[in-house]
Amino acid sequence: MQFFIEVMVGGLLAGVMYSLVALGFVLIYKASGVFNFAQGALVLFAALTFVSIEKMGVPFWIALAITLGIMVLMGVAIERIVLRRLVNQPPISLFMATIGLSFFIEGLAQTVWGTEVHGLELGITDEPFDVMGVFISKFDLFAATLSGVLVAGLALFFQKTKLGRALRAVADDHQAALSVGIPLKHIWAIVWAVAGFVALVAGMLWGSRLGVQFALTLVVLKALPVLILGGFTSVPGAIVGGLIVGAGEKLAEVYLGPFIGGGIENWFPYMLALVFLLVRPEGLFGERHIERV
Amino acid sequence: MSQTGIVPGHTDQQPSPFLLSVNNIEVIYNHVILVLKGVSLDVPEGSIVALLGGNGAGKSTTLKAISNLLASERGDVTKGSVEFRGERVDQLTPDALVKRGVVQVMEGRHCFGHLTVEENLLTGAYTRKASRAEIAQDLEKVYHYFPRLKVRRQSQAGYTSGGEQQMVAVGRALMARPSMILLDEPSMGLAPQIVEEIFEIVKDLNQKERVSFLLAEQNTMVALRYANFGYILENGRVVMDGAADELASNEDVKEFYLGLGGDGRKSFREVKHYRRRKRWLA
Ligand SMILES: Nc1ncnc2c1ncn2[C@@H]1O[C@H](COP(=O)(O)OP(=O)(O)OP(=O)(O)O)[C@@H](O)[C@H]1O
Ligand SMILES: [Mg+2]
C-alpha cells in the first residue's frame, strides 16, 4: 500500500509538470480559438534564453526578469507580424501560422544561443523527504506548488477579471469582440506574452530536469493527452488532466508493466486520451461546442 | 472656397450638421469586388434611419464601413468619407469609434456563445473606465429594457433563443453608452411578435435614452413603421430616399418591397428594370 501511494504521489507531482505545459496551450486556445503548435518552441526558447543569459554571469533574478521581458516582446512581435493579418480568418489558417512560427522560433533559439545542452540549476535538490512514511521528491513538490499557484491565478484571472472576460469573448468571436470595442491587437499581444511567461516557468522546471536542449520541444507531446483529457478551454482541466496522465502512466508502468512489457509509460497517456476522445470529445472540463446560434 | 460656396449641402470643407454623415463611399472587397458604388446618407441626431434593400444590396457593408469593421473582412473604403459629429472617423479603429459612442450590432447577433448572458453584457462596457457601481447601474438599466435577460442572466448565451440573443446583442451595445447604434437586421430569423417586441424596445431606447439608430433591414414594412427616414439601397447604390411614411406609401416601394407578401420580392432583373424606369421618370 505504501508503495502504491508513493508511485501515485510521484506520478501526480510529475503530472503537474505536464499541466504546466498544457496551460500554455489553453491560454492561447481560450483567447484565439486556435491550437498553438508553437508552445513547445516557446518553452525551448524561454529556457535557452534564460540559461544563456545566466551563463553570462547575470544573477538569477535579473536573468529571469530579462527573459520575461524578451518573452513579452516576442508576444508583441508575434501579434504584429503574424496574427494581426489573420483576424477573422478560419482557425486552420491560424493553426498553420503557429506551425510556421514554431519552426521559426526553434531556429531562432538555436541560432542565437547555440545547440549545446545546458544544465539548469534552480537550487532545489531532488532529494526525497519523508511525509508520514511516504517519500516525496522535494523538487517535484516545489514544481507542483509553483504550477498550482500559477494555475489558480490564471483561472481567477480568466473567470473574474474584465481582461479575462474579454479574452474569452475574443476566443468565441473575433468580429463580435471588435464590434464591442475590444482591441484585438492588445489582447493577443497580452495573451502571447502570458503564454511566453508560462513557457518560461515550464521551460525552467523541465530544463532543470532534462537539461536545456532541443528535446524540450517534445515535452509538448505529453501535453496533448493532458489537453484532450482536461479540455482545451479549461485552466482547471489542464491541471486535472495532468494529474490523471501523470498518475496513470506511472501506475500503469508499475502494475501493468510486468504483464504487458515495459515502456507502457510512453503510450499509456495516448491510449487514455483516445478512449476519452470517443466518450467525451470536449474533455472533462472543456466547453461543449455549441452548434446552434 | 468660392467654387464650393455655390454648391448646396455640405462638402468636405464644411462639417456636416448631422450626427452621422456618410459621403459617397465606395467599398471594394479583396481588392477587386466593387460592392458600394458611392453611397451617401445622413442620420440626424435622435432619429431612426432605415437602410433598406434586398439580399446583397450592400446594407451590411455600409454599416461595417461606418464602424470600421471591414478591415478584418478584407474590405476597403476606397473613396468617400464618414463623419460623426462633424469629425472624420473613417481612419479610427473600431474600439476608438466605440469610445466616441458608435456601436454596431452585427447581423446574425454574434453573441459570445460560451459566455453567460450577463458576461456578454459586461463585455459591452469594455471600453469604458467606469466604476463597478456605475456598471451595475447600467446593467440594471439593460435588464429594465429586456426583463427576459435578467431571468436568463446566468445562462450561456449560446443556448438562449434567437430573440434572446438579439436582445443580448442590443443590450451589449447599450453597455457602451452609445449615442448611435448601427443595427443590422434585427428581425432576421425571428417570429413576427418577437420582431415587434424588439422594435418597440428600439423605439423606447430612441425616445428615452436618445440613442440614434441606423437600421439595416430587409423587413421593409416593419422598419418603415418605426423609422423616421429611409434609404433604399440596390446593388451598391442609393436608389431612393425619403421620409418613412412617404416611402411606405410610395407606389414603387409598395410594388417592390411591400406588395408582394411572403418571400416574393422581385428578381434582380426586375430591380434593374425598376431603376431604368426611375431614370425615365426623373
Ligand atoms: N467579405 C466579403 N468578400 C467579398 N464579397 C463580399 C463580402 N461581404 C459581402 N460581400 C458581397 O458584397 C455584396 C453586399 O453584401 P452585404 O452583406 O453588404 O449585403 P446586404 O445588403 O447586407 O445583404 P443581406 O440582406 O443579405 O444581409 C454582396 O454581393 C456580397 O456577396
Ligand atoms: Mg446584411
Coordinates of C-alpha atoms and ligand atoms in Angstrom, one line a residue:
Chain A
M1 CA 0.0 0.0 0.0
Q2 CA 2.7 2.4 0.9
F3 CA 4.4 1.6 -2.4
F4 CA 1.2 2.3 -4.2
I5 CA 0.9 5.7 -2.6
E6 CA 4.5 6.5 -3.3
V7 CA 4.1 5.7 -7.0
M8 CA 0.9 7.6 -7.2
V9 CA 2.2 10.7 -5.5
G10 CA 5.3 10.7 -7.6
G11 CA 3.0 10.4 -10.7
L12 CA 0.7 13.2 -9.6
L13 CA 3.5 15.5 -8.9
A14 CA 5.1 14.8 -12.3
G15 CA 1.7 15.2 -13.8
V16 CA 1.6 18.8 -12.6
M17 CA 4.6 19.4 -14.8
Y18 CA 2.6 18.3 -17.8
S19 CA -0.2 20.6 -16.7
L20 CA 2.2 23.5 -16.8
V21 CA 3.0 22.9 -20.4
A22 CA -0.7 22.2 -21.2
L23 CA -1.5 25.5 -19.6
G24 CA 0.3 27.5 -22.3
F25 CA -1.9 25.8 -24.9
V26 CA -5.1 26.5 -23.0
L27 CA -4.2 30.2 -22.8
I28 CA -3.8 30.7 -26.5
Y29 CA -6.7 28.5 -27.2
K30 CA -9.0 30.4 -24.9
A31 CA -8.1 33.7 -26.4
S32 CA -8.0 32.9 -30.1
G33 CA -9.6 29.5 -30.5
V34 CA -6.5 28.1 -32.0
F35 CA -4.2 25.3 -31.1
N36 CA -0.8 26.9 -30.7
F37 CA 1.6 24.5 -32.2
A38 CA 4.5 26.8 -31.3
Q39 CA 4.1 26.4 -27.5
G40 CA 6.9 23.8 -27.3
A41 CA 9.2 26.1 -29.2
L42 CA 8.4 28.9 -26.8
V43 CA 9.3 26.6 -23.9
L44 CA 12.7 25.8 -25.5
F45 CA 13.3 29.5 -26.4
A46 CA 12.5 30.7 -22.9
A47 CA 14.6 28.1 -21.1
L48 CA 17.5 28.6 -23.5
T49 CA 17.4 32.3 -23.3
F50 CA 17.4 32.2 -19.5
V51 CA 20.2 29.8 -19.2
S52 CA 22.3 31.6 -21.7
I53 CA 21.8 35.0 -20.0
E54 CA 22.6 33.4 -16.7
K55 CA 25.8 31.9 -18.1
M56 CA 27.0 35.4 -18.9
G57 CA 27.2 35.9 -15.2
V58 CA 23.9 37.7 -14.7
P59 CA 22.3 36.9 -11.3
F60 CA 19.3 34.6 -11.3
W61 CA 16.5 37.1 -10.7
I62 CA 17.8 39.6 -13.1
A63 CA 18.3 36.9 -15.8
L64 CA 14.7 35.9 -15.1
A65 CA 13.4 39.4 -15.5
I66 CA 15.3 39.9 -18.7
T67 CA 14.0 36.7 -20.1
L68 CA 10.5 37.6 -19.1
G69 CA 11.0 41.0 -20.9
I70 CA 12.1 39.1 -24.0
M71 CA 9.1 36.8 -23.9
V72 CA 6.8 39.8 -23.7
L73 CA 8.5 41.5 -26.6
M74 CA 8.2 38.2 -28.5
G75 CA 4.4 38.1 -27.8
V76 CA 4.0 41.6 -29.1
A77 CA 6.1 40.8 -32.2
I78 CA 4.1 37.7 -33.0
E79 CA 0.9 39.7 -32.8
R80 CA 2.3 42.5 -35.0
I81 CA 3.9 40.3 -37.7
V82 CA 1.7 37.3 -37.8
L83 CA -1.6 37.4 -36.0
R84 CA -2.8 40.9 -37.0
R85 CA -3.2 39.8 -40.6
L86 CA -5.2 36.7 -39.6
V87 CA -8.0 38.3 -37.7
N88 CA -11.3 36.7 -38.6
Q89 CA -9.7 34.0 -40.8
P90 CA -10.6 30.4 -40.3
P91 CA -8.9 28.7 -37.3
I92 CA -7.0 26.4 -39.6
S93 CA -5.1 29.4 -41.1
L94 CA -4.1 30.5 -37.6
F95 CA -3.1 26.9 -36.8
M96 CA -0.8 26.8 -39.8
A97 CA 0.7 30.1 -38.9
T98 CA 1.6 28.7 -35.5
I99 CA 3.3 25.7 -37.1
G100 CA 5.4 28.1 -39.1
L101 CA 6.1 30.1 -36.0
S102 CA 7.2 27.0 -34.2
F103 CA 10.0 26.2 -36.7
F104 CA 11.0 29.8 -36.8
I105 CA 11.3 30.2 -33.0
E106 CA 13.2 26.9 -32.7
G107 CA 15.6 28.0 -35.4
L108 CA 15.9 31.4 -33.8
A109 CA 16.6 30.0 -30.4
Q110 CA 19.4 27.7 -31.7
T111 CA 20.9 30.3 -34.0
V112 CA 21.1 32.9 -31.2
W113 CA 22.1 30.7 -28.3
G114 CA 23.6 27.6 -29.9
T115 CA 22.7 24.0 -29.9
E116 CA 24.7 22.6 -26.9
V117 CA 22.9 21.1 -23.9
H118 CA 22.9 23.3 -20.9
G119 CA 22.4 22.3 -17.3
L120 CA 20.0 24.4 -15.3
E121 CA 20.3 24.6 -11.5
L122 CA 17.3 26.0 -9.6
G123 CA 18.9 25.4 -6.3
I124 CA 16.4 22.9 -5.2
T125 CA 17.9 19.5 -4.7
D126 CA 16.0 16.5 -5.8
E127 CA 16.3 14.7 -2.5
P128 CA 13.3 12.8 -1.2
F129 CA 11.8 13.5 2.1
D130 CA 9.6 11.7 4.4
V131 CA 5.9 12.6 4.8
M132 CA 4.2 10.1 7.1
G133 CA 6.2 7.2 5.8
V134 CA 5.8 8.2 2.1
F135 CA 8.9 9.5 0.3
I136 CA 8.3 12.6 -1.8
S137 CA 10.7 14.4 -4.1
K138 CA 11.4 17.9 -2.9
F139 CA 11.8 19.1 -6.4
D140 CA 8.5 17.6 -7.5
L141 CA 6.8 19.2 -4.6
F142 CA 8.3 22.6 -5.4
A143 CA 7.3 22.3 -9.1
A144 CA 3.8 21.2 -8.2
T145 CA 3.3 24.1 -5.8
L146 CA 4.5 26.6 -8.3
S147 CA 2.3 25.2 -11.0
G148 CA -0.7 25.1 -8.6
V149 CA -0.3 28.8 -7.8
L150 CA 0.1 29.7 -11.4
V151 CA -3.0 27.8 -12.4
A152 CA -5.1 29.1 -9.6
G153 CA -4.0 32.6 -10.5
L154 CA -4.8 32.2 -14.2
A155 CA -8.2 30.5 -13.5
L156 CA -9.2 33.5 -11.4
F157 CA -7.9 35.9 -14.0
F158 CA -10.0 34.3 -16.7
Q159 CA -13.1 34.0 -14.7
K160 CA -13.2 37.1 -12.6
T161 CA -11.4 40.0 -14.4
K162 CA -12.5 42.3 -17.2
L163 CA -9.5 41.4 -19.3
G164 CA -10.1 37.7 -18.7
R165 CA -13.6 38.1 -19.8
A166 CA -12.5 40.0 -22.9
L167 CA -10.1 37.1 -23.7
R168 CA -12.8 34.6 -23.6
A169 CA -15.0 36.8 -25.7
V170 CA -12.3 37.0 -28.3
A171 CA -12.0 33.3 -28.4
D172 CA -15.7 33.0 -29.1
D173 CA -16.0 35.5 -31.9
H174 CA -13.2 37.8 -33.2
Q175 CA -15.5 40.0 -35.2
A176 CA -18.1 40.5 -32.4
A177 CA -15.3 41.3 -30.0
L178 CA -14.1 44.0 -32.3
S179 CA -17.6 45.3 -32.7
V180 CA -18.0 46.0 -29.0
G181 CA -14.6 47.7 -28.9
I182 CA -12.3 45.0 -27.6
P183 CA -9.0 45.9 -29.2
L184 CA -7.9 42.5 -30.5
K185 CA -4.4 43.6 -31.1
H186 CA -3.7 44.4 -27.5
I187 CA -5.5 41.3 -26.3
W188 CA -3.4 39.0 -28.5
A189 CA -0.2 40.6 -27.6
I190 CA -1.1 40.2 -23.9
V191 CA -2.1 36.6 -24.2
W192 CA 1.1 35.6 -26.1
A193 CA 3.2 37.4 -23.6
V194 CA 1.4 35.5 -20.8
A195 CA 1.9 32.3 -22.7
G196 CA 5.5 33.2 -23.0
F197 CA 5.7 33.6 -19.2
V198 CA 4.1 30.2 -18.7
A199 CA 6.5 28.8 -21.2
L200 CA 9.4 30.3 -19.2
V201 CA 8.2 28.6 -16.0
A202 CA 7.7 25.3 -17.7
G203 CA 11.0 25.6 -19.5
M204 CA 12.9 26.2 -16.3
L205 CA 11.3 23.3 -14.4
W206 CA 11.6 20.9 -17.3
G207 CA 15.0 22.3 -18.2
S208 CA 16.4 21.6 -14.8
R209 CA 15.0 18.0 -15.1
L210 CA 16.1 17.2 -18.7
G211 CA 18.7 19.7 -19.3
V212 CA 18.0 22.7 -21.6
Q213 CA 18.1 21.2 -25.0
F214 CA 16.1 20.7 -28.2
A215 CA 14.3 17.7 -26.6
L216 CA 12.3 20.3 -24.5
T217 CA 10.1 20.9 -27.5
L218 CA 9.0 17.3 -27.3
V219 CA 7.6 17.8 -23.9
V220 CA 4.6 19.3 -25.6
L221 CA 3.7 15.9 -27.0
K222 CA 2.9 14.9 -23.4
A223 CA 0.7 17.9 -23.1
L224 CA -1.6 16.6 -25.9
P225 CA -3.3 13.8 -23.9
V226 CA -3.5 16.2 -20.9
L227 CA -5.4 18.7 -23.1
I228 CA -7.7 16.0 -24.5
L229 CA -8.5 14.8 -21.0
G230 CA -8.9 18.1 -19.4
G231 CA -10.4 20.0 -22.3
F232 CA -8.7 22.7 -24.4
T233 CA -10.6 25.5 -22.9
S234 CA -10.2 24.8 -19.2
V235 CA -7.5 26.0 -16.9
P236 CA -8.5 23.7 -14.1
G237 CA -8.9 21.0 -16.8
A238 CA -5.3 21.3 -17.6
I239 CA -4.4 20.6 -14.0
V240 CA -6.7 17.6 -13.6
G241 CA -5.7 16.2 -16.9
G242 CA -2.1 16.5 -16.0
L243 CA -2.7 14.7 -12.7
I244 CA -4.6 11.9 -14.4
V245 CA -1.9 11.4 -17.0
G246 CA 0.9 11.6 -14.5
A247 CA -0.5 9.2 -12.0
G248 CA -2.0 7.0 -14.7
E249 CA 1.2 6.5 -16.6
K250 CA 3.3 5.7 -13.5
L251 CA 0.7 3.3 -12.1
A252 CA 0.3 1.6 -15.4
E253 CA 4.1 1.2 -15.7
V254 CA 4.5 -0.3 -12.3
Y255 CA 1.4 -2.5 -12.2
L256 CA 0.7 -3.4 -15.8
G257 CA 4.3 -3.2 -17.0
P258 CA 5.3 -6.7 -15.7
F259 CA 2.4 -8.3 -17.7
I260 CA 2.5 -6.4 -21.0
G261 CA 6.1 -5.5 -21.0
G262 CA 7.8 -2.2 -20.0
G263 CA 7.6 1.2 -21.7
I264 CA 3.8 1.5 -21.1
E265 CA 4.5 4.9 -19.7
N266 CA 5.2 6.1 -23.2
W267 CA 2.0 5.2 -24.8
F268 CA -0.5 4.8 -22.0
P269 CA -1.5 8.5 -21.9
Y270 CA -2.3 8.5 -25.6
M271 CA -4.5 5.4 -25.2
L272 CA -6.3 7.1 -22.4
A273 CA -6.8 10.2 -24.5
L274 CA -8.0 8.1 -27.4
V275 CA -10.6 6.4 -25.2
F276 CA -11.6 9.8 -23.9
L277 CA -12.0 11.3 -27.4
L278 CA -14.5 8.6 -28.2
V279 CA -16.5 9.1 -25.0
R280 CA -16.2 12.8 -24.2
P281 CA -14.5 14.7 -27.0
E282 CA -14.7 18.1 -25.3
G283 CA -12.7 16.7 -22.3
L284 CA -13.6 16.7 -18.6
F285 CA -13.9 20.4 -18.2
G286 CA -13.9 21.7 -21.8
E287 CA -16.7 23.8 -23.2
R288 CA -19.1 21.9 -25.3
H289 CA -19.2 23.0 -28.8
I290 CA -22.4 25.0 -29.2
E291 CA -23.9 24.3 -32.6
R292 CA -26.9 26.5 -32.5
V293 CA -26.6 30.3 -32.6
Chain B
M1 CA -13.7 78.2 -51.5
S2 CA -15.6 80.4 -53.9
Q3 CA -16.2 77.3 -56.0
T4 CA -17.6 75.1 -53.3
G5 CA -19.6 78.0 -51.9
I6 CA -22.1 77.7 -54.7
V7 CA -22.7 74.0 -54.1
P8 CA -25.6 73.4 -51.8
G9 CA -25.4 70.9 -49.0
H10 CA -22.2 70.1 -47.1
T11 CA -18.8 69.3 -48.6
D12 CA -15.6 68.0 -47.2
Q13 CA -14.7 71.5 -46.1
Q14 CA -17.8 72.2 -44.1
P15 CA -18.5 69.9 -41.2
S16 CA -21.8 68.1 -41.5
P17 CA -24.7 69.3 -39.3
F18 CA -25.8 65.7 -38.9
L19 CA -24.9 63.2 -36.2
L20 CA -23.6 60.8 -38.8
S21 CA -22.8 61.6 -42.4
V22 CA -21.7 59.1 -45.0
N23 CA -20.4 60.8 -48.1
N24 CA -20.1 59.0 -51.3
I25 CA -18.3 55.9 -50.1
E26 CA -17.0 53.2 -52.3
V27 CA -16.1 49.8 -50.9
I28 CA -14.0 47.1 -52.5
Y29 CA -13.6 43.6 -51.1
N30 CA -10.4 41.6 -51.8
H31 CA -9.1 44.5 -53.9
V32 CA -11.4 43.6 -56.8
I33 CA -15.0 43.2 -55.9
L34 CA -16.7 46.6 -56.0
V35 CA -19.7 46.4 -53.7
L36 CA -20.6 50.0 -52.7
K37 CA -20.6 52.4 -55.7
G38 CA -20.9 55.8 -53.9
V39 CA -23.3 55.6 -51.0
S40 CA -24.3 58.8 -49.1
L41 CA -26.6 59.1 -46.2
D42 CA -27.2 61.2 -43.2
V43 CA -28.5 60.4 -39.7
P44 CA -29.9 63.4 -37.8
E45 CA -29.4 63.3 -34.0
G46 CA -32.1 61.5 -32.2
S47 CA -33.6 59.8 -35.2
I48 CA -34.1 56.2 -36.5
V49 CA -33.0 55.9 -40.1
A50 CA -33.7 52.7 -42.1
L51 CA -31.4 51.3 -44.7
L52 CA -33.5 49.1 -46.9
G53 CA -32.8 46.7 -49.7
G54 CA -32.7 43.1 -50.8
N55 CA -30.0 40.4 -50.3
G56 CA -26.6 41.6 -51.3
A57 CA -27.7 45.2 -51.8
G58 CA -24.8 46.4 -49.6
K59 CA -26.6 47.2 -46.3
S60 CA -24.2 45.3 -44.0
T61 CA -21.2 46.6 -46.0
T62 CA -22.4 50.1 -45.4
L63 CA -22.7 49.6 -41.7
K64 CA -19.3 47.9 -41.5
A65 CA -17.7 50.7 -43.5
I66 CA -19.0 53.1 -40.9
S67 CA -17.9 51.1 -37.9
N68 CA -14.5 50.3 -39.4
L69 CA -15.1 46.5 -39.2
L70 CA -14.3 46.0 -42.9
A71 CA -10.6 45.6 -42.5
S72 CA -11.0 42.1 -40.9
E73 CA -13.1 41.0 -43.9
R74 CA -10.6 42.2 -46.4
G75 CA -12.8 45.1 -47.4
D76 CA -11.5 48.7 -48.1
V77 CA -13.2 52.0 -48.2
T78 CA -11.6 53.4 -51.3
K79 CA -13.5 56.6 -51.7
G80 CA -15.6 59.0 -49.7
S81 CA -15.7 59.8 -46.0
V82 CA -17.6 59.2 -42.9
E83 CA -18.2 61.9 -40.4
F84 CA -19.5 61.6 -36.8
R85 CA -20.5 64.8 -35.1
G86 CA -18.7 66.7 -37.8
E87 CA -15.4 64.8 -37.5
R88 CA -13.8 62.4 -39.9
V89 CA -13.9 58.9 -38.3
D90 CA -13.1 56.7 -41.2
Q91 CA -9.5 56.1 -40.1
L92 CA -10.3 55.2 -36.5
T93 CA -10.0 51.7 -35.1
P94 CA -13.3 50.0 -34.1
D95 CA -12.6 50.5 -30.4
A96 CA -11.9 54.2 -30.8
L97 CA -15.2 54.6 -32.5
V98 CA -17.0 52.7 -29.8
K99 CA -15.4 55.1 -27.3
R100 CA -16.9 58.0 -29.3
G101 CA -20.3 56.4 -29.0
V102 CA -20.9 54.4 -32.2
V103 CA -21.5 50.7 -31.7
Q104 CA -22.5 48.2 -34.3
V105 CA -24.9 45.3 -33.6
M106 CA -23.9 42.8 -36.3
E107 CA -26.2 40.8 -38.5
G108 CA -26.8 37.4 -37.0
R109 CA -26.3 38.7 -33.5
H110 CA -22.9 37.3 -32.8
C111 CA -23.2 36.7 -29.1
F112 CA -20.3 35.2 -27.3
G113 CA -21.8 31.7 -27.1
H114 CA -19.7 30.4 -24.2
L115 CA -20.1 33.5 -22.0
T116 CA -23.2 33.9 -19.9
V117 CA -25.8 36.5 -20.8
E118 CA -24.5 38.8 -18.1
E119 CA -20.9 38.4 -19.1
N120 CA -21.9 39.2 -22.7
L121 CA -23.5 42.4 -21.5
L122 CA -20.4 43.3 -19.5
T123 CA -18.1 42.9 -22.4
G124 CA -20.0 45.8 -24.0
A125 CA -18.6 48.1 -21.3
Y126 CA -15.0 47.1 -22.1
T127 CA -14.0 50.5 -23.5
R128 CA -15.4 52.4 -20.5
K129 CA -13.5 53.4 -17.5
A130 CA -16.5 53.3 -15.2
S131 CA -16.8 52.3 -11.6
R132 CA -18.3 49.0 -10.6
A133 CA -21.3 50.8 -9.2
E134 CA -21.9 52.6 -12.5
I135 CA -21.6 49.4 -14.5
A136 CA -24.0 47.7 -12.2
Q137 CA -26.4 50.5 -12.6
D138 CA -26.2 50.2 -16.4
L139 CA -26.7 46.5 -16.2
E140 CA -29.9 47.1 -14.3
K141 CA -31.0 49.6 -17.0
V142 CA -30.4 47.0 -19.7
Y143 CA -32.4 44.5 -17.6
H144 CA -35.1 47.1 -17.3
Y145 CA -35.5 47.2 -21.1
F146 CA -35.0 43.5 -21.5
P147 CA -36.6 41.9 -18.4
R148 CA -36.1 38.5 -20.1
L149 CA -32.4 38.8 -20.0
K150 CA -32.4 39.2 -16.2
V151 CA -34.1 35.9 -15.8
R152 CA -31.5 34.3 -18.1
R153 CA -28.5 36.2 -16.8
Q154 CA -26.6 33.1 -15.8
S155 CA -27.3 31.0 -18.9
Q156 CA -24.7 30.5 -21.6
A157 CA -25.7 32.9 -24.4
G158 CA -25.2 30.1 -27.0
Y159 CA -28.1 28.2 -25.5
T160 CA -30.6 31.0 -25.5
S161 CA -33.3 31.6 -28.1
G162 CA -32.8 33.7 -31.2
G163 CA -34.9 36.5 -29.8
E164 CA -33.0 36.5 -26.6
Q165 CA -29.7 36.5 -28.4
Q166 CA -30.8 39.6 -30.4
M167 CA -31.7 41.2 -27.0
V168 CA -28.2 40.3 -25.7
A169 CA -26.6 41.8 -28.7
V170 CA -28.5 45.1 -28.4
G171 CA -28.1 45.1 -24.6
R172 CA -24.4 44.5 -25.0
A173 CA -24.1 47.5 -27.3
L174 CA -26.1 49.6 -24.8
M175 CA -23.5 48.9 -22.1
A176 CA -21.1 51.1 -24.1
R177 CA -23.5 54.0 -23.5
P178 CA -23.6 54.8 -27.2
S179 CA -25.2 57.8 -28.8
M180 CA -25.6 55.8 -32.0
I181 CA -26.3 52.1 -32.7
L182 CA -25.8 50.6 -36.1
L183 CA -28.3 47.8 -36.0
D184 CA -28.0 45.2 -38.7
E185 CA -31.1 43.1 -39.5
P186 CA -32.5 42.6 -36.0
S187 CA -35.5 40.8 -37.4
M188 CA -33.5 38.1 -39.1
G189 CA -35.0 34.7 -38.4
L190 CA -37.4 35.8 -35.7
A191 CA -41.1 35.3 -35.2
P192 CA -43.2 38.4 -36.0
Q193 CA -44.2 39.1 -32.4
I194 CA -40.6 38.9 -31.3
V195 CA -39.6 41.3 -34.1
E196 CA -42.3 43.6 -32.9
E197 CA -41.1 43.4 -29.3
I198 CA -37.5 44.2 -30.4
F199 CA -38.6 47.2 -32.5
E200 CA -40.7 48.5 -29.6
I201 CA -37.6 48.5 -27.5
V202 CA -35.6 50.2 -30.2
K203 CA -38.2 52.9 -30.3
D204 CA -38.1 53.2 -26.5
L205 CA -34.4 53.5 -26.4
N206 CA -34.6 56.1 -29.1
Q207 CA -37.1 58.2 -27.2
K208 CA -36.0 57.7 -23.6
E209 CA -32.2 57.2 -24.0
R210 CA -31.8 59.4 -27.0
V211 CA -29.9 56.8 -28.9
S212 CA -30.0 57.3 -32.7
F213 CA -30.3 54.3 -34.9
L214 CA -29.1 53.4 -38.4
L215 CA -31.1 50.3 -39.0
A216 CA -30.4 47.9 -41.9
E217 CA -33.4 45.8 -42.7
Q218 CA -34.9 43.5 -45.4
N219 CA -38.2 43.7 -43.5
T220 CA -39.2 46.9 -45.2
M221 CA -42.7 47.1 -43.8
V222 CA -41.7 46.9 -40.1
A223 CA -38.6 49.0 -40.5
L224 CA -40.5 51.9 -42.1
R225 CA -43.1 51.8 -39.4
Y226 CA -40.5 52.5 -36.7
A227 CA -38.1 54.7 -38.7
N228 CA -38.3 58.4 -39.3
F229 CA -36.4 58.3 -42.6
G230 CA -35.4 55.6 -45.1
Y231 CA -32.8 54.9 -47.8
I232 CA -33.3 52.2 -50.3
L233 CA -30.1 50.5 -51.5
E234 CA -29.9 48.5 -54.7
N235 CA -26.7 46.9 -56.0
G236 CA -24.5 49.2 -54.0
R237 CA -26.3 52.5 -54.7
V238 CA -28.9 54.5 -53.0
V239 CA -31.8 54.4 -55.4
M240 CA -34.4 56.2 -53.4
D241 CA -34.7 58.1 -50.1
G242 CA -37.4 59.9 -48.2
A243 CA -39.4 60.2 -45.0
A244 CA -40.5 56.8 -43.8
D245 CA -44.2 57.4 -44.3
E246 CA -43.7 58.7 -47.8
L247 CA -41.6 55.7 -48.7
A248 CA -44.2 53.4 -47.2
S249 CA -46.9 54.9 -49.4
N250 CA -44.8 55.2 -52.5
E251 CA -46.2 53.0 -55.3
D252 CA -42.8 51.7 -56.5
V253 CA -41.7 50.8 -53.0
K254 CA -45.0 49.1 -52.4
E255 CA -44.7 47.2 -55.5
F256 CA -41.2 46.0 -55.0
Y257 CA -41.0 45.6 -51.2
L258 CA -44.3 45.6 -49.6
G259 CA -47.0 44.4 -52.1
L260 CA -45.6 41.1 -52.8
G261 CA -46.3 39.4 -49.5
G262 CA -44.3 36.4 -48.2
D263 CA -40.9 35.9 -49.7
G264 CA -42.0 37.3 -53.1
R265 CA -39.5 40.0 -53.7
K266 CA -39.0 40.5 -57.4
S267 CA -35.9 39.2 -59.1
F268 CA -32.7 41.1 -59.7
R269 CA -33.6 41.7 -63.4
E270 CA -36.8 43.3 -62.4
V271 CA -35.0 45.5 -59.9
K272 CA -32.8 46.7 -62.7
H273 CA -35.8 47.4 -64.8
Y274 CA -37.1 49.4 -61.9
R275 CA -34.0 51.5 -61.8
R276 CA -34.2 52.1 -65.5
R277 CA -37.8 53.2 -65.2
K278 CA -36.9 55.5 -62.4
R279 CA -34.4 57.2 -64.6
W280 CA -37.1 57.8 -67.3
L281 CA -39.4 59.2 -64.7
A282 CA -36.9 61.6 -63.3
Ligands
LIG1 N1 -16.2 39.6 -47.2 C1 -16.7 39.7 -48.4 N2 -15.9 39.4 -49.5 C2 -16.4 39.6 -50.8 N3 -17.6 40.0 -51.1 C3 -18.5 40.3 -50.0 C4 -18.0 40.2 -48.7 N4 -19.0 40.5 -47.9 C5 -20.0 40.8 -48.7 N5 -19.7 40.7 -50.0 C6 -20.6 41.0 -51.2 O1 -21.0 42.3 -51.1 C7 -22.3 42.4 -51.5 C8 -23.1 43.2 -50.5 O2 -23.2 42.4 -49.3 P1 -23.8 42.9 -48.0 O3 -23.6 41.8 -46.9 O4 -23.4 44.2 -47.7 O5 -25.4 42.9 -48.4 P2 -26.6 43.1 -47.5 O6 -27.4 44.2 -48.1 O7 -26.3 43.2 -46.1 O8 -27.4 41.7 -47.8 P3 -28.3 40.8 -46.8 O9 -29.6 41.4 -46.7 O10 -28.3 39.5 -47.4 O11 -27.6 40.8 -45.4 C9 -22.8 41.0 -51.8 O12 -22.8 40.8 -53.2 C10 -21.8 40.1 -51.1 O13 -21.7 38.9 -51.8
MG2 MG -26.6 42.1 -44.4

